[in-house]
mmCIF file of C-alpha atoms and ligand atoms in Angstrom:
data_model
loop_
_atom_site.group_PDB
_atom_site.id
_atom_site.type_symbol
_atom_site.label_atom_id
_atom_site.label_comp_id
_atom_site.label_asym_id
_atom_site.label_seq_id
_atom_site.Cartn_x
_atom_site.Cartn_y
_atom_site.Cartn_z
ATOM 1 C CA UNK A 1 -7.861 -20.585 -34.071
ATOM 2 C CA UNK A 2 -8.005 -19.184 -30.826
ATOM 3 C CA UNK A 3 -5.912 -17.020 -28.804
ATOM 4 C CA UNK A 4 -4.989 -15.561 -25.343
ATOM 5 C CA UNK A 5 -3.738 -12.220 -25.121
ATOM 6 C CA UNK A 6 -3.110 -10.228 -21.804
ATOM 7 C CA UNK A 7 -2.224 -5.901 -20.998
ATOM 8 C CA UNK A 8 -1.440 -4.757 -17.903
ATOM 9 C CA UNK A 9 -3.157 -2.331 -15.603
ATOM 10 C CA UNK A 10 -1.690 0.863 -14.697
ATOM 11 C CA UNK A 11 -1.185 3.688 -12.265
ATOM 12 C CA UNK A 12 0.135 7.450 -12.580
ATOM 13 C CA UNK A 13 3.047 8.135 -10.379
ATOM 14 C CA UNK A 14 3.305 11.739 -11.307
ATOM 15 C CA UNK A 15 1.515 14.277 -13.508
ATOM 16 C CA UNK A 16 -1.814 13.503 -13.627
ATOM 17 C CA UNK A 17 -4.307 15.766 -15.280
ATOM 18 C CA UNK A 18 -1.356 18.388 -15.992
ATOM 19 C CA UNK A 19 -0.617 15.554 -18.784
ATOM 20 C CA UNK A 20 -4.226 16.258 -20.615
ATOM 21 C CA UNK A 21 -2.645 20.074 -21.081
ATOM 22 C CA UNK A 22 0.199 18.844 -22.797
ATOM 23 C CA UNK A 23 2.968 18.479 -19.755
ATOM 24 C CA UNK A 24 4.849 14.995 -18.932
ATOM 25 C CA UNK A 25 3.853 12.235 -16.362
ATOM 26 C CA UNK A 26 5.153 9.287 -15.241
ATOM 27 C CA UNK A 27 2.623 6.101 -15.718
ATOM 28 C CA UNK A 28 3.408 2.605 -14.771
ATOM 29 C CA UNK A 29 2.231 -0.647 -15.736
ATOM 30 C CA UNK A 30 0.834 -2.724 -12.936
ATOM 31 C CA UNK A 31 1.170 -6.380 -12.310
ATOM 32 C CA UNK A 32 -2.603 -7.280 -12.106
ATOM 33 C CA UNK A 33 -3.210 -8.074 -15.997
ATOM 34 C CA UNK A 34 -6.435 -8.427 -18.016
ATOM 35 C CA UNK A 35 -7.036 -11.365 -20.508
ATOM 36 C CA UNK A 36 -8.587 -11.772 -23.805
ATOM 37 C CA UNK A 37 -9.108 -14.552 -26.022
ATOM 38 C CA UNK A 38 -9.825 -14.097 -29.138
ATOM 39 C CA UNK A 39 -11.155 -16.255 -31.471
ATOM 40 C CA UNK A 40 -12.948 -16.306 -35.457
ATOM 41 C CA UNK A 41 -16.742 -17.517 -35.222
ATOM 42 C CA UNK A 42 -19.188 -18.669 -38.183
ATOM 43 C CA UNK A 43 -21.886 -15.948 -36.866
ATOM 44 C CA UNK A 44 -23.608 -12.770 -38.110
ATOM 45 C CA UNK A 45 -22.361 -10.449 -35.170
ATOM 46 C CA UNK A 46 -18.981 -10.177 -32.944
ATOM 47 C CA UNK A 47 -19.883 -10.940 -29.505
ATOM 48 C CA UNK A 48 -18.641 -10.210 -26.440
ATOM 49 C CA UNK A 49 -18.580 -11.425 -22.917
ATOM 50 C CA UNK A 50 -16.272 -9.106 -20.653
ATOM 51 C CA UNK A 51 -17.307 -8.588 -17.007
ATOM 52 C CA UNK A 52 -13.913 -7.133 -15.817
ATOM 53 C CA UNK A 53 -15.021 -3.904 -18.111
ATOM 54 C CA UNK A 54 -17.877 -1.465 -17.559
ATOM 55 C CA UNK A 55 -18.355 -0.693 -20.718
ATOM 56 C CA UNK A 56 -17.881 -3.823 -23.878
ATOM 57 C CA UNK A 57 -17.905 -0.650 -26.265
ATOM 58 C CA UNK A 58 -14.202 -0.603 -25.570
ATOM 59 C CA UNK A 59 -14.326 -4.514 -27.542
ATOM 60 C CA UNK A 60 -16.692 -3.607 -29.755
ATOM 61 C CA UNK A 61 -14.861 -0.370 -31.178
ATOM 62 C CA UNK A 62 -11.370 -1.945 -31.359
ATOM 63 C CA UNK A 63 -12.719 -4.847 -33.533
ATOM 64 C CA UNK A 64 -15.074 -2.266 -35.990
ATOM 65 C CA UNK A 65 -12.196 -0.222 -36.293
ATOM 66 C CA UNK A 66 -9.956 -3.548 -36.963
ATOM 67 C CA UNK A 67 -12.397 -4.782 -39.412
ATOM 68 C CA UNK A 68 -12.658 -1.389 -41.087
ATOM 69 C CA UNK A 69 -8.895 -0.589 -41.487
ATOM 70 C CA UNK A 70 -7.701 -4.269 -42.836
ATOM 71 C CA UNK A 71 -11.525 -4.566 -44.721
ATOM 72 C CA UNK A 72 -12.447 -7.864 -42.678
ATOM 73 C CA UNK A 73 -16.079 -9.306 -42.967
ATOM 74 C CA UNK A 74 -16.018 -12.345 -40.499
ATOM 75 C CA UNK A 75 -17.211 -11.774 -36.936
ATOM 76 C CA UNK A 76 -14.689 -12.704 -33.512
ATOM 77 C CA UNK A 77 -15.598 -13.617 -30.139
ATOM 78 C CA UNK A 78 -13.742 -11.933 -27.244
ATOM 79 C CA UNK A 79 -13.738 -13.023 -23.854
ATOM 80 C CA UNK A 80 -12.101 -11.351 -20.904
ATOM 81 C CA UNK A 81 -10.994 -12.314 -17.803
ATOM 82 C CA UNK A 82 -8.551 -10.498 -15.077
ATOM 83 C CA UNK A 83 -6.599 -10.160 -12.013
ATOM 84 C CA UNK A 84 -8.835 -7.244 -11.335
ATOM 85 C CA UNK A 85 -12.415 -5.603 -11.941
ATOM 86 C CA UNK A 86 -12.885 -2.104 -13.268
ATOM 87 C CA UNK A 87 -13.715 -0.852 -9.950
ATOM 88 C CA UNK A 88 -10.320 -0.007 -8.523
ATOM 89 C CA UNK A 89 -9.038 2.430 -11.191
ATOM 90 C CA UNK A 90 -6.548 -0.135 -12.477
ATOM 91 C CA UNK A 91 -7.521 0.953 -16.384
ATOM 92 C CA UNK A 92 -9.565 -2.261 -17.262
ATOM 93 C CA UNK A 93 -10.638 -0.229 -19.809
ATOM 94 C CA UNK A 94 -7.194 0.614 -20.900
ATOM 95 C CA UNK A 95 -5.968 -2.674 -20.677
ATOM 96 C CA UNK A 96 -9.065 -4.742 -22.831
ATOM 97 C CA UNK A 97 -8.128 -2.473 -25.482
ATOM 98 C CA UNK A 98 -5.016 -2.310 -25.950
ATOM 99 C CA UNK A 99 -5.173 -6.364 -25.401
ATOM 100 C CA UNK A 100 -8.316 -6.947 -28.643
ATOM 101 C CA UNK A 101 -6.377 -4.817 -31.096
ATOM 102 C CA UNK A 102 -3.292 -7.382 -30.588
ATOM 103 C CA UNK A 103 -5.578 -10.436 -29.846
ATOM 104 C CA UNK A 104 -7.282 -9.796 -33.256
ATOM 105 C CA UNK A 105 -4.263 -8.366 -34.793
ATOM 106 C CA UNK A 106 -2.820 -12.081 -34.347
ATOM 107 C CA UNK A 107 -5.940 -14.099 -35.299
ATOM 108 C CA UNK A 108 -5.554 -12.446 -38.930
ATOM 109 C CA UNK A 109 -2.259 -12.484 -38.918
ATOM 110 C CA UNK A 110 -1.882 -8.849 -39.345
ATOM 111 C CA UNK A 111 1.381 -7.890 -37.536
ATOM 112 C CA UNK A 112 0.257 -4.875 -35.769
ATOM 113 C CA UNK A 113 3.548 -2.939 -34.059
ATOM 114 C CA UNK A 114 2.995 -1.845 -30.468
ATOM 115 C CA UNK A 115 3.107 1.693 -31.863
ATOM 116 C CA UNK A 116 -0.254 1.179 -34.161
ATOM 117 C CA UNK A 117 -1.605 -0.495 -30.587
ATOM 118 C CA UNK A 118 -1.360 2.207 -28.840
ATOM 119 C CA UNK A 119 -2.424 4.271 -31.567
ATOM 120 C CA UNK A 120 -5.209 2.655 -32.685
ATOM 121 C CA UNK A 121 -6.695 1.817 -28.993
ATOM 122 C CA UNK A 122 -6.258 5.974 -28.753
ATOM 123 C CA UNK A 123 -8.193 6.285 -31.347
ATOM 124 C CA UNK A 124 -10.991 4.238 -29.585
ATOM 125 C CA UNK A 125 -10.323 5.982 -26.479
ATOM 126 C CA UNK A 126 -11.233 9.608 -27.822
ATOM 127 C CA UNK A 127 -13.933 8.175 -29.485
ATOM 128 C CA UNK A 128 -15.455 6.598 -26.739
ATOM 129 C CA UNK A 129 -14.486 8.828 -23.956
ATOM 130 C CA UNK A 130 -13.526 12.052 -25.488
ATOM 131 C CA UNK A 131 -10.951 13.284 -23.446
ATOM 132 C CA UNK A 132 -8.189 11.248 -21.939
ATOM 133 C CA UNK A 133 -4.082 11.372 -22.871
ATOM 134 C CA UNK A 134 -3.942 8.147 -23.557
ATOM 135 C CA UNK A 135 -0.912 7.679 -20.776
ATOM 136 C CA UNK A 136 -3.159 4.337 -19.306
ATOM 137 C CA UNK A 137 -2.892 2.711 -23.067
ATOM 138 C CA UNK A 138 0.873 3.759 -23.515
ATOM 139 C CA UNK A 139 1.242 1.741 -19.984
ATOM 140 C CA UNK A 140 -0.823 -1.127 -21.046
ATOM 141 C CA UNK A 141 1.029 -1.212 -24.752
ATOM 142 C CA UNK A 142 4.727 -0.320 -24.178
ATOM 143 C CA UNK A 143 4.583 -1.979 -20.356
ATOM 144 C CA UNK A 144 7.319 -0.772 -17.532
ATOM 145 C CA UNK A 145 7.801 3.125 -16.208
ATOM 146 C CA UNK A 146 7.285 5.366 -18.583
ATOM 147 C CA UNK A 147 7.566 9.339 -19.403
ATOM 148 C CA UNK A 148 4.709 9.967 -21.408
ATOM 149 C CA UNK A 149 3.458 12.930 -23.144
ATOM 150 C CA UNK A 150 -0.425 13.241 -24.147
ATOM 151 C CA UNK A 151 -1.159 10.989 -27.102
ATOM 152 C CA UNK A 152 2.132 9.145 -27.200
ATOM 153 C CA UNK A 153 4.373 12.753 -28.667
ATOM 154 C CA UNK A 154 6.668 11.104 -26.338
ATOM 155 C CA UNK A 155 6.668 7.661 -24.825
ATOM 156 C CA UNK A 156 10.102 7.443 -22.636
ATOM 157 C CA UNK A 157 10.885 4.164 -20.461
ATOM 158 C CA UNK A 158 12.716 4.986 -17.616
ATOM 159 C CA UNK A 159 14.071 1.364 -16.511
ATOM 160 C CA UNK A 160 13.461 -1.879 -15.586
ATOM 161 C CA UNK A 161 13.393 -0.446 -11.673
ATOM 162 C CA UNK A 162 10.487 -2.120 -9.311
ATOM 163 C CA UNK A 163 9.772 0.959 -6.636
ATOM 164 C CA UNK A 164 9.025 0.406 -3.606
ATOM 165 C CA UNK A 165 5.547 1.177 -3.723
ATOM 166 C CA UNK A 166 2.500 1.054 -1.341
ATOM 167 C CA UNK A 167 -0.934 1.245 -2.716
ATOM 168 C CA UNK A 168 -4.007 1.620 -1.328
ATOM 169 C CA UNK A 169 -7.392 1.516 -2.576
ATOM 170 C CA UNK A 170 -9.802 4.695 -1.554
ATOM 171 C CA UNK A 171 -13.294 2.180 -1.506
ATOM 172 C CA UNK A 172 -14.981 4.599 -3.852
ATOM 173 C CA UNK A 173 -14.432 4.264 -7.934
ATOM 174 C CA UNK A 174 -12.774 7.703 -9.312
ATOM 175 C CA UNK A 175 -15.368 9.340 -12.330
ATOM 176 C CA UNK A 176 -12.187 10.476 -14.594
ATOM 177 C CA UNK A 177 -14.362 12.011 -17.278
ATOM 178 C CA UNK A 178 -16.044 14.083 -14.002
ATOM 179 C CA UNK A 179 -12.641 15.519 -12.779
ATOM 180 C CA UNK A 180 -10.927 16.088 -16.030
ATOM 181 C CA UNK A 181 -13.962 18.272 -16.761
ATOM 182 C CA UNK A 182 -14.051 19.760 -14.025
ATOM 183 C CA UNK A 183 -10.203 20.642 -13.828
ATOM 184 C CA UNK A 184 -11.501 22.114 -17.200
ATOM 185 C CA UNK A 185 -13.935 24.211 -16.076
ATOM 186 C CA UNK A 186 -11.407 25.730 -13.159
ATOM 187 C CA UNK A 187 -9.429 26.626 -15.804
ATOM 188 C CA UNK A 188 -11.502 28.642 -17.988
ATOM 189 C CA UNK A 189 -12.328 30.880 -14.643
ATOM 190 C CA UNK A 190 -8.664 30.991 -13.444
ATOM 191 C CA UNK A 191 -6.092 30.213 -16.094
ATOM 192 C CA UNK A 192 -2.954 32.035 -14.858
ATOM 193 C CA UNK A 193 -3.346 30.098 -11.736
ATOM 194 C CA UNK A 194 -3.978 26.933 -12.635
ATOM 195 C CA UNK A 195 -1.537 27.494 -15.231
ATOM 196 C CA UNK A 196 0.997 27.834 -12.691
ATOM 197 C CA UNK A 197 0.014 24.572 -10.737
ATOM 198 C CA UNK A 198 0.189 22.760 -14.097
ATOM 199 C CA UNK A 199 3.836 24.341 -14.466
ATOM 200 C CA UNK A 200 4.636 23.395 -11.084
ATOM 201 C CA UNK A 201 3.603 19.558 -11.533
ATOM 202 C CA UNK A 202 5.762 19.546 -14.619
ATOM 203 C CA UNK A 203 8.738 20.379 -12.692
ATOM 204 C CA UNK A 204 7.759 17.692 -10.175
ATOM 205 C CA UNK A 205 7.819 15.352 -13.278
ATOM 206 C CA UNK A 206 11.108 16.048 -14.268
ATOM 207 C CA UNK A 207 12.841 16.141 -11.212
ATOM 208 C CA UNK A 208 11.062 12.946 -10.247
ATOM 209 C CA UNK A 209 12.317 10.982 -13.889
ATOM 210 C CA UNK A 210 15.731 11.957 -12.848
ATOM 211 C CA UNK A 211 14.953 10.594 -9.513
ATOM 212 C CA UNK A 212 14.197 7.429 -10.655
ATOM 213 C CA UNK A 213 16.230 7.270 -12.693
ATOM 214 C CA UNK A 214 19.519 7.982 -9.935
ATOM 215 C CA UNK A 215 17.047 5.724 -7.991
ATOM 216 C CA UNK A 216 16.760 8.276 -5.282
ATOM 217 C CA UNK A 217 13.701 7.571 -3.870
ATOM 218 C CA UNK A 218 13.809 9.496 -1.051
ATOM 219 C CA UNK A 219 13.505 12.435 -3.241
ATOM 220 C CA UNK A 220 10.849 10.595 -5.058
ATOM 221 C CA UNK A 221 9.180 10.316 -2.159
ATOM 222 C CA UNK A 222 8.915 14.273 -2.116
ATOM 223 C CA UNK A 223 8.069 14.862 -5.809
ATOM 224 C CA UNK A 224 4.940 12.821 -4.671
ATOM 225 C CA UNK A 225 4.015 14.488 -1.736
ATOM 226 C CA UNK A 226 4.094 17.952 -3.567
ATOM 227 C CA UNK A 227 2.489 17.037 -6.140
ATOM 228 C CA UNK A 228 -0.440 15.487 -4.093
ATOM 229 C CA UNK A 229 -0.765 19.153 -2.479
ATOM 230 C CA UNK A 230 -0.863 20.611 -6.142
ATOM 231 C CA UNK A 231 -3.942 18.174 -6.561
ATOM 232 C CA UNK A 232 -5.460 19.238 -3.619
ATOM 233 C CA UNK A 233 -5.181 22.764 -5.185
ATOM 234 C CA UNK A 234 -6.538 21.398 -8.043
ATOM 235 C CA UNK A 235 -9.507 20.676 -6.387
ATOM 236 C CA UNK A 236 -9.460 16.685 -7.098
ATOM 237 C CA UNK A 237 -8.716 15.104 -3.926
ATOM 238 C CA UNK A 238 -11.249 14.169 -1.345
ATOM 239 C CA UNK A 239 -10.963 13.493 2.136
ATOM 240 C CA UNK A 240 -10.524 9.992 2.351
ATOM 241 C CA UNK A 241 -7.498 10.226 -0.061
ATOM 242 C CA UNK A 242 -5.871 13.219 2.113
ATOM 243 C CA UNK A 243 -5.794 10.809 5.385
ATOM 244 C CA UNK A 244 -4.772 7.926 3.190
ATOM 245 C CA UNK A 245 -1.948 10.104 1.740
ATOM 246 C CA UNK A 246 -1.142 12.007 5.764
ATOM 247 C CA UNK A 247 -1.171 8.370 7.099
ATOM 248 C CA UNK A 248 1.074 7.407 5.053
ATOM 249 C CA UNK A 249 3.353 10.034 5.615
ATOM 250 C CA UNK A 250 3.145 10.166 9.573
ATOM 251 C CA UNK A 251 3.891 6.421 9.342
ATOM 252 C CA UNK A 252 7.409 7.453 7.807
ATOM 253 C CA UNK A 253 6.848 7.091 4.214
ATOM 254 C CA UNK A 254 9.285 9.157 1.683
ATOM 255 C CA UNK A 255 6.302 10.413 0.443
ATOM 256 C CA UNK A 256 2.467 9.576 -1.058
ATOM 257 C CA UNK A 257 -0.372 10.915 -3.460
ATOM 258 C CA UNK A 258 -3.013 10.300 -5.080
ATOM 259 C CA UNK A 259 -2.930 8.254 -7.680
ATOM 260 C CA UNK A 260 -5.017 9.178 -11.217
ATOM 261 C CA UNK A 261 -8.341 10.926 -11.541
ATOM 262 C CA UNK A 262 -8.861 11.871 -7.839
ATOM 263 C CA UNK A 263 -12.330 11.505 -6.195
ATOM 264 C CA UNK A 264 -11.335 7.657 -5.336
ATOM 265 C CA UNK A 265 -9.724 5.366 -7.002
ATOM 266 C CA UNK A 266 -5.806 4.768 -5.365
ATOM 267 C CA UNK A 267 -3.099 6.677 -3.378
ATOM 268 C CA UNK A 268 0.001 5.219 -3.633
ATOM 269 C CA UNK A 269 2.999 5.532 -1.324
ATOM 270 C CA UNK A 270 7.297 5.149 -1.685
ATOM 271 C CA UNK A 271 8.589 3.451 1.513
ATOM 272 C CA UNK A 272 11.491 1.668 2.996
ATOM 273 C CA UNK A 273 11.631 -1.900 3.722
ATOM 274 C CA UNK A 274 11.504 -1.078 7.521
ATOM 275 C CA UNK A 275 8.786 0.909 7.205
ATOM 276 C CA UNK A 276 6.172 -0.629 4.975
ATOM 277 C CA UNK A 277 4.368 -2.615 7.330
ATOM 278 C CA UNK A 278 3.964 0.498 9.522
ATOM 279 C CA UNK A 279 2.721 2.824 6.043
ATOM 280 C CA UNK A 280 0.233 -0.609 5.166
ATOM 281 C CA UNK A 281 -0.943 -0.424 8.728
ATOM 282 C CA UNK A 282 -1.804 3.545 8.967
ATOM 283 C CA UNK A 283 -3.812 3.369 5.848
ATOM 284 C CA UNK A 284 -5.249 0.854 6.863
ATOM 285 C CA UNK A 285 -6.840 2.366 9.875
ATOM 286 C CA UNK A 286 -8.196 5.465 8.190
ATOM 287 C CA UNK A 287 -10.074 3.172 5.499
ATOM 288 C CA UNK A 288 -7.498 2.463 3.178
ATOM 289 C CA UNK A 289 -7.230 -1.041 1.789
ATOM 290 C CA UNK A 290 -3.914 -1.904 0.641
ATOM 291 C CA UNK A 291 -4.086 -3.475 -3.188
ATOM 292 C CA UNK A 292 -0.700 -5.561 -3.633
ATOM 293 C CA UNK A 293 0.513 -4.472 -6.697
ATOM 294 C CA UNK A 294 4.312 -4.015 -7.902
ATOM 295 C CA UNK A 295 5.135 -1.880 -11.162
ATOM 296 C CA UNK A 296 7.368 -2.692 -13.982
ATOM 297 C CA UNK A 297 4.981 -5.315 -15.746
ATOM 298 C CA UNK A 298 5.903 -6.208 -19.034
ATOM 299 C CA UNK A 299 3.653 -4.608 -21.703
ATOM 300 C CA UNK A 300 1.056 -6.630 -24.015
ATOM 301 C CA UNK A 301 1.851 -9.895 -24.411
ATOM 302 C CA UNK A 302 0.407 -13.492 -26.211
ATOM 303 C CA UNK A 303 0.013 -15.774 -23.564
ATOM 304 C CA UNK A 304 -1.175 -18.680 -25.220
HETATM 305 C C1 MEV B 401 -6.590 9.770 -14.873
HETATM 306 O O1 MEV B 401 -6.145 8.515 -14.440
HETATM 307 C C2 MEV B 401 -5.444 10.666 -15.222
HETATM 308 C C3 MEV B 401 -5.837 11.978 -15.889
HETATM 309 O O2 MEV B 401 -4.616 12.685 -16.116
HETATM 310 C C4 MEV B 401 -6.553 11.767 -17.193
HETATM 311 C C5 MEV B 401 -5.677 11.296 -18.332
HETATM 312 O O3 MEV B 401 -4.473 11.491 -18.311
HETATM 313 O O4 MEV B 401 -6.243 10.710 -19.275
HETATM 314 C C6 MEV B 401 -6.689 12.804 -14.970
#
């Protein structure tokens, strides 16, 4: 038996890094997707063939720990494939995960709920990565916009809405591990302050939820903006991503940040109809390249 499984990638709209302290975000699930199939194989050894990832371990630790929990001896094969390669900050990683444990899940017929997904694929996540809140799984599990607190305490959709986003892709790949130590590190040396940025990016959180959900995006458009200055306080944004972001906003958009880690990866913009070609064409011209991606994908799904 084989089978074809698929996750979506994601992006953070709101909240990043304040979410690995414990405070809300808003993540959203991409439509660029990443495919597995799955199948049972008469060998000694799983194997693995997944260039869309950087690192197989991903595959390799959602299948031991599969094996382990449900006390499975036979090997699987996995092979990925995917509307986009690790090096945009998409979550391949994320997504490959969250897309075996269901893949295998199906091929012995062990009815996994989307909750032990995302749970398990945590799980894997720590383990591999050691720090993370997991909002990129809960995105590539659950699917849609959601209001996510670190390790799934709360996973909140907010909608079926597709914003009208702009993204744009920095040219340089973000090192999340890198920044969400080093946000770490900033706030051993000055915790009341960065305390109060985290605060601050909270409240930017909650007003923007209520924003999209009244579908105000104008005010959306500010919640970003603000709290792309916050990062910049943080000290994760780089140059490239400030232009990308100004651009964006002297081009007329409601607003723009970046978009995850910081240090590369995306920025991502809310615009108008009339004024998306002109926000596309300003990133453009300081670097930007503008990925066409809408939100509101649907979550993990069997394909074939
Ligand atoms: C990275 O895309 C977002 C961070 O908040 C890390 C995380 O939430 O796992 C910086």
């Amino acid at each position: 038996m084989k089978i074809k499984v698929s996750a979506p990638g994601k992006l953070m709209l709101l909240g990043e890094h304040a979410v690995v302290y414990g405070y809300p975000c808003i993540a959203m699930a991409v439509d660029k997707r990443l495919y597995v199939t799955a199948e049972i194989i008469d060998s000694k050894g799983d194997e693995t063939i997944a260039p869309q990832v950087k690192e197989s371990r991903f595959v390799l630790e959602a299948i031991a720990k599969f094996k382990e929990k449900y006390n499975i001896k036979q090997s699987v094969r996995i092979r990925t494939n995917g509307d986009f390669s690790h090096n945009v900050g998409l979550g391949s990683s994320s997504a490959v995960t969250v897309a075996t444990f269901k893949a295998i899940s199906e091929i012995f017929n062990k009815s996994l709920s989307l909750r032990e997904i995302f749970d398990l694929s945590y799980e894997v996540n720590l383990k591999i990565q050691g720090v993370g809140s997991g909002f990129d799984l809960a995105a590539a599990t659950f699917g849609g916009t959601l209001y996510f607190i670190r390790g799934g305490k709360v996973i909140e959709p907010l909608g079926n809405e597709t914003l009208p986003l702009v993204v744009g892709y920095s040219g340089t790949k973000a090192d999340t591990p890198f920044y969400v130590r080093k946000v770490a590190e900033t706030f051993k040396r000055r915790q009341t302050e960065i305390k109060d940025i985290l605060r601050k990016i909270e409240a930017l959180v909650i007003s923007g939820k209520k924003n999209i959900l009244n579908r105000d995006y104008k005010n959306l458009g500010k919640c970003l903006t603000e709290n792309h200055l916050l990062l910049q306080k943080l000290g994760v944004s780089i140059p490239k991503l400030d232009a990308m972001v100004e651009a964006a906003n002297k081009a007329g958009a409601w607003g723009a940040k970046l978009s995850g880690a910081g240090g590369g990866d995306c920025m991502t913009a809310l615009v108008s109809n009339d004024k998306r070609t002109a926000v596309e064409e300003a990133i453009k011209k300081v670097g930007g390249e503008i990925i066409n991606v809408t939100n509101n994908a649907e979550g993990v799904r069997i394909d074939q």
